[in-house]
């Protein structure tokens, strides 16, 4: 007679699901749950036949102890490990295993190192520790709240380590999800001496600290910034190149260029450890990096030596410190909504089934379209996200965070994070993609833009601004299409409700942009929409789009190279296309120098005129007026005390005439800007060229 084999799963404290092959099924089966302390008889509540197996639903008369491990026996003493399954998703799991202390991972001193590993359902746990080609395997000891711990005497600086643990009957090896550094390509974790890091004594911030509406945010990729061969960077595609300023033609590019342009904040696209690029051979594959593997350490493809424990850390620290010295702040693009590979991600290998949201059929939800959604509302995931963000601030000096697909994350986690960050960093910048996406939580609980009233510390990328501005420019006149939810009046005034009810509560919540790394560049967009469009019109359209970003209330956001008409050969998604397409083409800076100089001066003009960056909803409602003079010409006026600006926007492909009833003079007319002297004599009317802006005061 063959031994009966089956699988058993703990789905609630008293609920077990058992599955066995039909060939092993029999009448009068009975089952017990046993460990060394107790034997619990199980009642068969129901059974059902699947294609090749029988599914039994079993219940116990008392709660199973989640800190114990059980075997399930049948009446013939055949057995199976009782695997933790849907119980992981139940509130009781967090109640029992929520670990509040902030000491998980490796804590180094020259005399000993302590390792703490949160693995609440593991039956055994070992530490594999290697230094100087000598390997040691040591048992960890189970503490409270599912934490395993060991303190190892000696100096273990730069030692490699992994955890081996037995979970649901299987031995698995995993790197430390709390590690500060690792071998190349997400290998073994490293023990790091914090005293050897640049910011061991604390982070030096940029001298000028600005409120959000005063910021000029410039999105850029570490790799794209310096990959163009002709640009002459010494450390192309690396953290080190972020601080270089090569000479190209008659001007400096790189970091010095950003200073000259007037940028206040750079937003770096993903710099955490991501999975799509071989860190030892990054030239072989391109990827933006929105595919997290290790959330708490920099990606080795940007480091000079990805296998060196300190290279990736210190080189990023040095780059951020250099920007702070240059009085620019640095924002980090973070992706806490999904991971690169759900099955191989460290948390899944440690506590299977815990890290992701499940639907009513216990399948992973897919609101991100990446095959998994992070369950930010879980106690230990919430703590993990908050600790991760704080570490990037305290260890590296980041001044803010852009949250990818923020609408997947829950409001409670985001508000807790903001509240805790503001205690130490009241000027922290927090914003994200506020798209409303279907995931395993009710929409009322998620951090999307339509819940902005509950997320007053966060900004949201304004897709209304992006889409309406581009389409209005393309159509050359006022839109009547009802698909656009905001009027031009609302868009130019941060969507706080100047003309009709909108969802933003303050101008800091409106991240105004017409271009970012996603989708086609603005310059490409107009050609894609109208393949017959001539080059000059394409330039004029893209030019106007950027000018409106810088002249609207809210927070202006510029994609790197947008000011010199960045293009990607008409591709609308370049996330894994070559460097030739994605690299920042610094030579276009020389070709379109007049436009670059105008943007530099327009940024300076915005900074010099607080009317363009009002800081409250009430200020905007009291000071701003927007009206269409005709179907193509907009008059946008801002008045406060004795100050007044009138911005005339011509969306038409023909010039327009404006009657100057207030006797104002022209101070901005592309390609000229003047702060103190009018550009042309006072006149009873002015002509606004096609697809251009005039500013009067």
PDB file of C-alpha atoms in Angstrom, residues 237-239 279 299-306 311-313 315:
ATOM      1  CA  UNK A 237      26.275  56.694 -16.356  1.00  0.00           C
ATOM      2  CA  UNK A 238      27.577  56.802 -12.768  1.00  0.00           C
ATOM      3  CA  UNK A 239      26.737  58.678  -9.569  1.00  0.00           C
ATOM      4  CA  UNK A 279      25.166  45.753 -12.473  1.00  0.00           C
ATOM      5  CA  UNK A 299      21.767  50.298  -7.457  1.00  0.00           C
ATOM      6  CA  UNK A 300      25.236  49.027  -8.258  1.00  0.00           C
ATOM      7  CA  UNK A 301      25.024  49.870 -11.960  1.00  0.00           C
ATOM      8  CA  UNK A 302      25.614  53.512 -10.983  1.00  0.00           C
ATOM      9  CA  UNK A 303      28.609  52.693  -8.739  1.00  0.00           C
ATOM     10  CA  UNK A 304      32.239  52.535  -9.794  1.00  0.00           C
ATOM     11  CA  UNK A 305      32.524  49.053  -8.220  1.00  0.00           C
ATOM     12  CA  UNK A 306      29.216  47.229  -7.646  1.00  0.00           C
ATOM     13  CA  UNK A 311      31.141  52.262  -3.318  1.00  0.00           C
ATOM     14  CA  UNK A 312      27.438  52.537  -4.095  1.00  0.00           C
ATOM     15  CA  UNK A 313      26.675  54.209  -0.765  1.00  0.00           C
ATOM     16  CA  UNK A 315      29.304  57.799  -4.244  1.00  0.00           C
TER      17      UNK A 315
END
